[in-house]
Coordinates of C-alpha atoms and ligand atoms in Angstrom, one line a residue:
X150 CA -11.9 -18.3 -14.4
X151 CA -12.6 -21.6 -16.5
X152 CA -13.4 -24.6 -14.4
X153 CA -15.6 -27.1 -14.3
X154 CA -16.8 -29.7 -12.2
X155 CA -18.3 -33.4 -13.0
X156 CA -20.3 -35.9 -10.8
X157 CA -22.3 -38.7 -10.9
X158 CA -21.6 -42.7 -10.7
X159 CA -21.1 -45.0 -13.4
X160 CA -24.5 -46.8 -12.8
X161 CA -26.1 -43.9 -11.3
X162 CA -28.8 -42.0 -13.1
X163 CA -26.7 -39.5 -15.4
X164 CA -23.5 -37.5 -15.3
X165 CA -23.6 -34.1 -14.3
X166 CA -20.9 -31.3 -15.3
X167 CA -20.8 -27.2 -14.7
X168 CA -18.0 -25.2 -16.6
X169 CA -18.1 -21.8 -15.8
X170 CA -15.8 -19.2 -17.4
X171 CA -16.8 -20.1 -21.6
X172 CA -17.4 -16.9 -23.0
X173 CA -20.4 -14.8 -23.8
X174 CA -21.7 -14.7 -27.6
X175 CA -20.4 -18.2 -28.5
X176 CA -22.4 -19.8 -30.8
X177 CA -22.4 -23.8 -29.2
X178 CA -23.1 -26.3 -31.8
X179 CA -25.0 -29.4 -29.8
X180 CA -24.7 -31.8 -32.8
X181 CA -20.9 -31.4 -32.5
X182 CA -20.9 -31.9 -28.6
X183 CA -23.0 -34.8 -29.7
X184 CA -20.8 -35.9 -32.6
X185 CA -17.8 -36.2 -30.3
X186 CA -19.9 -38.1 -27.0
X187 CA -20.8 -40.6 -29.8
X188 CA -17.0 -40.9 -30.8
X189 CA -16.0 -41.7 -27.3
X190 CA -18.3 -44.5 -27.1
X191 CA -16.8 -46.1 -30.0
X192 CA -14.1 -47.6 -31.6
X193 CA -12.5 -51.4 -31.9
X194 CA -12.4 -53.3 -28.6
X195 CA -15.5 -51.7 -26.5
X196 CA -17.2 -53.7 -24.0
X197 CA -21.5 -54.3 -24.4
X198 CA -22.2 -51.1 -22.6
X199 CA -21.6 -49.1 -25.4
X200 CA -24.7 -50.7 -27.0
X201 CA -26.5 -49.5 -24.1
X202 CA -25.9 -46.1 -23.9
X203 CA -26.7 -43.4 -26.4
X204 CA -24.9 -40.2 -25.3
X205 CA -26.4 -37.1 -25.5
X206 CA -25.9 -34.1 -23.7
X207 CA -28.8 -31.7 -22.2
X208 CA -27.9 -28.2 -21.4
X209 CA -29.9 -26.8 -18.5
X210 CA -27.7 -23.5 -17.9
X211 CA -26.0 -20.9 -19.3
X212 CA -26.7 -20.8 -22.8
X213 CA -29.6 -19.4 -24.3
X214 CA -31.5 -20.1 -28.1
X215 CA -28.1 -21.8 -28.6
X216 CA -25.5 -18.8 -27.9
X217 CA -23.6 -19.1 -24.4
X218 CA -24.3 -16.4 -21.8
X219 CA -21.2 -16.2 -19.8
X220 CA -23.2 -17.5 -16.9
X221 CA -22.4 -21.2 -15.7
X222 CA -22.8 -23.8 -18.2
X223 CA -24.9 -26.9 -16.4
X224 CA -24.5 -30.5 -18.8
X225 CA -26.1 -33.6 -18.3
X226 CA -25.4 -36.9 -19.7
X227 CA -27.8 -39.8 -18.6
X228 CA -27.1 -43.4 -17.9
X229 CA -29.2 -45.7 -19.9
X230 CA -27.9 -48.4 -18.2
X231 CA -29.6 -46.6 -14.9
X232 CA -32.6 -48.9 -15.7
X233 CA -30.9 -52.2 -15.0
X234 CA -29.1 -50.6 -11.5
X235 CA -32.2 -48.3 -10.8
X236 CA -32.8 -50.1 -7.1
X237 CA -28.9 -51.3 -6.5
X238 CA -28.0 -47.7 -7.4
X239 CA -31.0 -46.0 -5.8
X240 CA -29.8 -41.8 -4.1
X241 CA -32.2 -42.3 -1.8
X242 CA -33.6 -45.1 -0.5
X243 CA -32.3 -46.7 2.6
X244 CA -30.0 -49.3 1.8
X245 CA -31.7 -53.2 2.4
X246 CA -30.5 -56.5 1.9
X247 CA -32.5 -56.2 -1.6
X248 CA -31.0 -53.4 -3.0
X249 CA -27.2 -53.7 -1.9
X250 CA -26.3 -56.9 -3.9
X251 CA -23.1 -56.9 -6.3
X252 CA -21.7 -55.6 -3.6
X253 CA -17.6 -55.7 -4.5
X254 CA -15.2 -57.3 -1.9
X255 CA -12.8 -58.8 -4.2
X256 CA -10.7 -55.4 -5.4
X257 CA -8.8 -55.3 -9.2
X258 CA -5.4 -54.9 -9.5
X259 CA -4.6 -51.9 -11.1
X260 CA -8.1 -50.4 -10.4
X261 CA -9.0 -48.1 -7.4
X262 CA -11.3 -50.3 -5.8
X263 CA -8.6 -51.4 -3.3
X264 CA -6.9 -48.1 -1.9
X265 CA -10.1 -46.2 -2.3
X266 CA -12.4 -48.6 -0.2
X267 CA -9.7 -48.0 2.3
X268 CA -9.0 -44.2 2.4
X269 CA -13.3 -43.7 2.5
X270 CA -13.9 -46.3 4.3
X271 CA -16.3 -48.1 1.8
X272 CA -16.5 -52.0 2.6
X273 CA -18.8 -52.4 -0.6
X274 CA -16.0 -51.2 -3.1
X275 CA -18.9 -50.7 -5.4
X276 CA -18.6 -47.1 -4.2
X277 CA -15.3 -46.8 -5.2
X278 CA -16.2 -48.5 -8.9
X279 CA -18.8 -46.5 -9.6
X280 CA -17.0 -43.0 -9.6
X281 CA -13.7 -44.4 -10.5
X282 CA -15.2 -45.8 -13.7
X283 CA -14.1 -44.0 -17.0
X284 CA -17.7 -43.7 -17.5
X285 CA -16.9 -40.3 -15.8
X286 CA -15.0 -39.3 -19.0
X287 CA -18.5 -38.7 -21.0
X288 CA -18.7 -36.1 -19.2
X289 CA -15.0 -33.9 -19.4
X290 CA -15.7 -34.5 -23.2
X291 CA -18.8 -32.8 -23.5
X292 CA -16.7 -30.1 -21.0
X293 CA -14.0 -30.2 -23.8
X294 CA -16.0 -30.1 -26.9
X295 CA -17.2 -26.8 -25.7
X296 CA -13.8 -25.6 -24.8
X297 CA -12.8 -26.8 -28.7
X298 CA -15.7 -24.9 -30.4
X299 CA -14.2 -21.7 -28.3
X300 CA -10.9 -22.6 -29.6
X301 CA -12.2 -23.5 -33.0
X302 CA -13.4 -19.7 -33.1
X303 CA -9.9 -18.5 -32.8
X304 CA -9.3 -20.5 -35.7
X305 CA -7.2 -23.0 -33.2
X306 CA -7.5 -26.5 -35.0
X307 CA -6.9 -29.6 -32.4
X308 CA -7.3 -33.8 -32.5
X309 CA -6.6 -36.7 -30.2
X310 CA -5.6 -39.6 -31.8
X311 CA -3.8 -42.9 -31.1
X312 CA -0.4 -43.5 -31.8
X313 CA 0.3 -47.1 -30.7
X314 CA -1.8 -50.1 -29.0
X315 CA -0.3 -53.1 -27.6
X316 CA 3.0 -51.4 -28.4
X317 CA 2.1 -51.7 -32.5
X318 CA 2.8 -48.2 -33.6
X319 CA 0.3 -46.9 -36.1
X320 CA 1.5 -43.3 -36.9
X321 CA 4.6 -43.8 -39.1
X322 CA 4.4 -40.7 -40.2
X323 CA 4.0 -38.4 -37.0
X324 CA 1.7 -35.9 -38.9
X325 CA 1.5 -32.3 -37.6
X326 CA -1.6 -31.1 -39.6
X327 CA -5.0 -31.3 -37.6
X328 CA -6.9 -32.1 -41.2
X329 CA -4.2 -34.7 -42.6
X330 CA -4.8 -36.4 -39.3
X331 CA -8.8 -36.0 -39.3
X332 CA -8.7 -37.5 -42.6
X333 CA -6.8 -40.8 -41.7
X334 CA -8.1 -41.3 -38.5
X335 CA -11.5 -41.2 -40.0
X336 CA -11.0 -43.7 -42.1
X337 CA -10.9 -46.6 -39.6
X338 CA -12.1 -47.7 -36.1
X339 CA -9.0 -47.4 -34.4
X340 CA -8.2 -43.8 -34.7
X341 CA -4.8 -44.2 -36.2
X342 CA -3.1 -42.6 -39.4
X343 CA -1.5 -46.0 -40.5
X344 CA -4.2 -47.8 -42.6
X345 CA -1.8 -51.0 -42.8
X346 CA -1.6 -51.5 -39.2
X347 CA -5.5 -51.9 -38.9
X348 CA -5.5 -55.6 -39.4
X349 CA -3.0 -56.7 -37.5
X350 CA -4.0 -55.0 -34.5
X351 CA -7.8 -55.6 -34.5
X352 CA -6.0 -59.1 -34.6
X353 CA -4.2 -58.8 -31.4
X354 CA -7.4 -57.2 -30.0
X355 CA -9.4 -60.3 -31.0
X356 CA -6.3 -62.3 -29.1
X357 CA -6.5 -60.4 -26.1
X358 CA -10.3 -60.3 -25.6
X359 CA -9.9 -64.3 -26.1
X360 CA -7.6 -64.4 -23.4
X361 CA -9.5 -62.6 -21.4
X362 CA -7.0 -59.9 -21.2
X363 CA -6.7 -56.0 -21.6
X364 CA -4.4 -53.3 -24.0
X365 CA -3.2 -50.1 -23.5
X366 CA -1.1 -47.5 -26.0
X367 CA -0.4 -44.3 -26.7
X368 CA -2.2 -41.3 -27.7
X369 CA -1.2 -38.3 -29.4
X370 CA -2.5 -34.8 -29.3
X371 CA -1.9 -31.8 -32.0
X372 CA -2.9 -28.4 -31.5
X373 CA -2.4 -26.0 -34.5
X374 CA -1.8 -22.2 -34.5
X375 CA -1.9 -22.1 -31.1
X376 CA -0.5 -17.8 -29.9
X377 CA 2.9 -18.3 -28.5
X378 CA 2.9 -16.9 -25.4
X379 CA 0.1 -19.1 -23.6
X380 CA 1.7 -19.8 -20.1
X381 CA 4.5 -18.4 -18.5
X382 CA 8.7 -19.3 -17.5
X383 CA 8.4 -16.5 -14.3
X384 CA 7.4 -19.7 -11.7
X385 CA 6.6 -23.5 -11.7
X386 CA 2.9 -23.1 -11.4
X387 CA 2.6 -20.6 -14.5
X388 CA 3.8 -23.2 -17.2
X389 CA 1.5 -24.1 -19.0
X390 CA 3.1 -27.7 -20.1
X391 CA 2.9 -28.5 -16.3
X392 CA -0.8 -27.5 -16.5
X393 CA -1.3 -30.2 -19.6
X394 CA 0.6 -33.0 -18.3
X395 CA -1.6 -32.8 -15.0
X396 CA -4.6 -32.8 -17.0
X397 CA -3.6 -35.6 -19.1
X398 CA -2.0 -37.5 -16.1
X399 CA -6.0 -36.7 -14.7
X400 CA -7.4 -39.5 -16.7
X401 CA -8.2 -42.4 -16.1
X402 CA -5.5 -45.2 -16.9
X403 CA -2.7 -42.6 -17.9
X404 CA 0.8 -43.5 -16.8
X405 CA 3.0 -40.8 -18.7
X406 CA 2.4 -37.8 -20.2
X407 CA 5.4 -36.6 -22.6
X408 CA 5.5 -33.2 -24.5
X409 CA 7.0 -33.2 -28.2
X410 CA 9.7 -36.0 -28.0
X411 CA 9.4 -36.1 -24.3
X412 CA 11.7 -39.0 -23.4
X413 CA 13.3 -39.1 -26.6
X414 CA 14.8 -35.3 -26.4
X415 CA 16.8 -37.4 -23.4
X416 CA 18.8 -39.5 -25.8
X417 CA 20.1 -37.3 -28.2
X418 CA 22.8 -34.6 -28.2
X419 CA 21.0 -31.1 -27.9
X420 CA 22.1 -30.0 -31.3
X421 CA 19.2 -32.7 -32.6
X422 CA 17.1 -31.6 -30.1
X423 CA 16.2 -27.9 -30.3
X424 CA 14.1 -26.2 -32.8
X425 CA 16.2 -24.2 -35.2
X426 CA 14.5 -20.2 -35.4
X427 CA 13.6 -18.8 -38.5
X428 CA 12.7 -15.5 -39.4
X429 CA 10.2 -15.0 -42.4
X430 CA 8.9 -11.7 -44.1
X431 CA 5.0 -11.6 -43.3
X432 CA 5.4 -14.1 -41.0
X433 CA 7.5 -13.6 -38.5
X434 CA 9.6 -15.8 -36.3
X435 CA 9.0 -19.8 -36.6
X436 CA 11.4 -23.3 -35.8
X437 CA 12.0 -25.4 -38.5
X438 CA 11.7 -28.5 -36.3
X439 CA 9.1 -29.3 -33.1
X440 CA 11.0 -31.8 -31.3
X441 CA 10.1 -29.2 -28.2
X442 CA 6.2 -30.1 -28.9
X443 CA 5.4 -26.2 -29.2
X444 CA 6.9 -25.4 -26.0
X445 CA 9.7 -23.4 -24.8
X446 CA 10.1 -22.2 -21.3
X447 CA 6.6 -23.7 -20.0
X448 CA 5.2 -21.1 -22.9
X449 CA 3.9 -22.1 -26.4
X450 CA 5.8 -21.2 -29.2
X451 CA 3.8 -21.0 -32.0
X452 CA 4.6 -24.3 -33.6
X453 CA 1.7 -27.1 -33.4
X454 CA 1.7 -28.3 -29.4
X455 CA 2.4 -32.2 -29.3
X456 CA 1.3 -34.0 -26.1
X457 CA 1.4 -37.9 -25.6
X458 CA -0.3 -39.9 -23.3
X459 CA 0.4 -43.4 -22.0
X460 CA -2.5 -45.4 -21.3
X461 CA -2.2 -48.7 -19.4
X462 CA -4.3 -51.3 -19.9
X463 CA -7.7 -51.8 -18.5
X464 CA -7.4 -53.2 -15.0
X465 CA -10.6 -55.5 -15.5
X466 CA -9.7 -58.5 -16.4
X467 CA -11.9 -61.4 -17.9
X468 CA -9.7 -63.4 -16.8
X469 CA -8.9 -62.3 -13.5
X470 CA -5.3 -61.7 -11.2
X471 CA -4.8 -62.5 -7.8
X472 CA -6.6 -60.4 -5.3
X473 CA -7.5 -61.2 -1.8
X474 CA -11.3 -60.8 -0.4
X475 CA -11.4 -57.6 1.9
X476 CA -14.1 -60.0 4.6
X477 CA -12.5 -63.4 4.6
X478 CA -9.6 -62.2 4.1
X479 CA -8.6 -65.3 1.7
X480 CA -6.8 -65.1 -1.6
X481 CA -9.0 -65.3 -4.2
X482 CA -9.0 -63.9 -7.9
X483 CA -10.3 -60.5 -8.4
X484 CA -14.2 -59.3 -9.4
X485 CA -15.2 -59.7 -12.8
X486 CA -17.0 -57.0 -14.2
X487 CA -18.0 -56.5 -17.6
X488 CA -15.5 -53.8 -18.8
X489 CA -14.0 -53.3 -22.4
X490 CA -10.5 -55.3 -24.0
X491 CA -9.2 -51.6 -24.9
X492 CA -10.3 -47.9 -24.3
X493 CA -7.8 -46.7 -26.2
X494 CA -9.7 -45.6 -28.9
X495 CA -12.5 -43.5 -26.4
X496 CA -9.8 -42.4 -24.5
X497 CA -7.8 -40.1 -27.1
X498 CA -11.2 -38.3 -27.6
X499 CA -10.8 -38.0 -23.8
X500 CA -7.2 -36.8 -24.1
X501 CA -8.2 -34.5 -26.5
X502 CA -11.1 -32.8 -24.6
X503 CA -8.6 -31.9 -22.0
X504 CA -6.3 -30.8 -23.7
X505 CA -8.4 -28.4 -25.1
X506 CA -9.9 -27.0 -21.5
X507 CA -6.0 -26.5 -20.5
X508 CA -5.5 -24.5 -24.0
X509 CA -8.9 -22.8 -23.7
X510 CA -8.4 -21.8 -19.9
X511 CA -5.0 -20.1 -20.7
X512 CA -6.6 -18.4 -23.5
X513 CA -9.3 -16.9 -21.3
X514 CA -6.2 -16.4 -18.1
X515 CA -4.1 -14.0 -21.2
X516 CA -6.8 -12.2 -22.7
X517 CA -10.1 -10.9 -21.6
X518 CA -12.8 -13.6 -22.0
X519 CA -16.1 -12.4 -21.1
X520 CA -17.0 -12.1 -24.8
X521 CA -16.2 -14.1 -27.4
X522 CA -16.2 -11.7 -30.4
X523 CA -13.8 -9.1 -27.9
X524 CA -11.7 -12.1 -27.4
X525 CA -11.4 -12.8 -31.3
X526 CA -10.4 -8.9 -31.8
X527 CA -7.5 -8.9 -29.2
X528 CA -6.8 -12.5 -30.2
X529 CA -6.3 -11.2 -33.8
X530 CA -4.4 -7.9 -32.5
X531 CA -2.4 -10.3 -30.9
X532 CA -1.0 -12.7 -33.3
X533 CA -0.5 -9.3 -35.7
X534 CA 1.8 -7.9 -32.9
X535 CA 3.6 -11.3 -32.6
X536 CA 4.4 -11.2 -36.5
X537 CA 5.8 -7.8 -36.4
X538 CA 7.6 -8.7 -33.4
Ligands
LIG248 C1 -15.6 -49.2 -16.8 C2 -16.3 -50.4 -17.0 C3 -17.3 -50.5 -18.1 C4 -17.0 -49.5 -19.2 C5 -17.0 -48.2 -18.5 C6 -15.7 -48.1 -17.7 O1 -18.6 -50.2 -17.6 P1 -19.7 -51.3 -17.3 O2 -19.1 -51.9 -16.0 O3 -21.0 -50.6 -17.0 O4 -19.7 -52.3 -18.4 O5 -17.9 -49.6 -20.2 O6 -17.0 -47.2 -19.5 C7 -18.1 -46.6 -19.7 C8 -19.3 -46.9 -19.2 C9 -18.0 -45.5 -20.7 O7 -19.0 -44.9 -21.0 O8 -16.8 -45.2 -21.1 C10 -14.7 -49.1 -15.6 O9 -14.8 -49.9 -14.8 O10 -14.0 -48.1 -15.5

């Protein structure tokens, strides 16, 4: 089965990851895993940590001269920063009065720090920080890059992108070709299709860092020739739309996950709603519209899958809310940490990675995934049995 697993702390030595279930035979490319770690760290409105870091990944397991095994895949990504945190942050040592300052007792609004100190029992919320930090998400995207190369193999074409920040929309055009999108996005440091909206809204992130204050937006996903059939209607837990929107809803900041039109389908009569069928010689059965997002039934349908995200803003505040200290119990404003005006940007690279485990896991659940070129062959049988369907 594919899973994976992540661990490590924000300030803590590196990230670690295992994914187990990639097939055997593929050919990884490193610089791409790379390519798309260096995107995440990027974009208009990072913090200074960024110009810390440099993320790379190391692969220790299961892949060998470059071509995966089958066997457990075991990532690392190191934190540079480690070096500034190296005794505060220390596995081992015994903790001291030395080597436990910046210790968090003033908990952000919005963040975990609060609730998690609580439910563990940490009274230094720097234990809850550290793991709750989206510094985690290096990590699912090195995960998801390899799950993309296995689904870039079966010719399945997918980008994270972002719609809207600060609620100015910057994807008039709602395009539903992965290279159209590649080659706008690219174009800019905000990851979004609408060149004219650049200025205003590296404006209103100048604004907000000068207020101290955080964005959010929204991010939208394509996946293109993806099989219908992924996922199943028989029971809840086999849709496979259920099993995106949980792994969107699993990152950090997201607030709502929509599919297609999502909340818009609620609005309008059904006859604007559905996907008209078509039937065409040497290509089979297709909808002229994808208001459905690619889905029907909890199953994909063969048009491009759509999935949105809602990010809210970044609960570290320069200029901080109300909180109240978890000793003295007063009411004081909340830590300041150093923390970035918007993730959007990183986190639609984050969106998109998984994304891409969800599609590449129901790949492997359908069809036999032990070998990569076997899993081309009945991929391709496949999609010739759909078109003569
Ligand atoms: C984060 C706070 C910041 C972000 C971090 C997420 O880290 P620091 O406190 O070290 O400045 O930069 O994100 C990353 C480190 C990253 O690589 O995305 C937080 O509190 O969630």
């Amino acid at each position: 089965m594919l899973t994976y697993l992540t661990a490590g702390e924000s300030h803590g030595p590196e990230l670690s990851g295992i994914l187990t279930g990639i097939p055997a035979g593929l050919h990884l490319d490193i610089d791409e895993i790379n390519t798309a770690l260096s995107a995440r760290q990027g974009g208009y409105g990072r913090g200074n940590r960024q110009k810390i870091e440099h993320d790379q990944v190391i692969i220790t397991g299961g892949v060998r001269h470059g071509v995966t095994l089958g066997s457990p895949i075991a990532l690392t990504v190191k934190n540079r920063d480690h070096a500034q945190w190296s005794e505060i942050m220390n596995p081992t040592s015994p903790a001291t009065p030395e080597n436990t300052l910046r210790k968090v007792s003033r908990p952000r609004p919005g963040h975990a720090d609060l609730v998690g100190g609580m439910k563990y029992g940490h009274r230094d919320m720097r234990n809850v920080l550290e793991r709750s930090s989206a510094r985690e998400t290096a990590m699912r995207v090195a995960v998801g890059n390899i799950c993309k190369q296995v689904l870039e193999a079966l010719n399945i074409k997918i980008i994270g992108y972002v719609e809207a920040i600060g609620g100015v929309n910057a994807d008039s055009s709602q395009p539903t070709q992965v290279d159209t999108i590649v080659n706008l996005i690219e174009q800019n440091d905000l990851r979004v299709t609408d060149q004219s909206q650049i200025e205003p809204i590296h404006e209103m992130i100048d604004d907000a860092k000068r207020n101290g204050d955080t964005l959010g937006g929204v991010i939208r996903v394509v996946a293109e020739n993806v099989p219908a059939g992924l996922g199943s209607y028989v029971s809840w837990d086999t849709k496979l739309d259920a099993k995106l929107a949980a792994a969107v809803m699993g990152v950090n900041a997201m607030k709502g996950v929509e599919i297609g039109d999502g909340f818009e389908n609620a609005v309008h009569p059904g006859s604007q709603v559905m996907d008209e069928i078509d039937w065409q010689e040497g290509q089979g059965f297709s909808r002229n519209s994808d208001h459905l997002g690619g889905f029907e039934g909890g199953m994909t349908n063969g048009m491009p899958v759509i999935v949105k995200a809602a990010m809210k803003p970044i609960p570290t505040l320069y200029k901080p809310l109300q909180s109240a200290d978890i000793n003295s119990k007063e009411v004081k404003k909340a830590t300041v940490e150093r923390s970035d005006t918007t993730a959007i940007v990183p986190a639609s690279i984050v969106i998109e990675s998984v994304v891409s485990i969800e599609l590449a896991k129901a790949i492997t659940d359908t069809f036999d995934g032990s070998n990569i070129d076997r899993l081309k062959k009945q991929i391709a049988d496949y999609r010739q049995e759909l078109q003569n369907f």
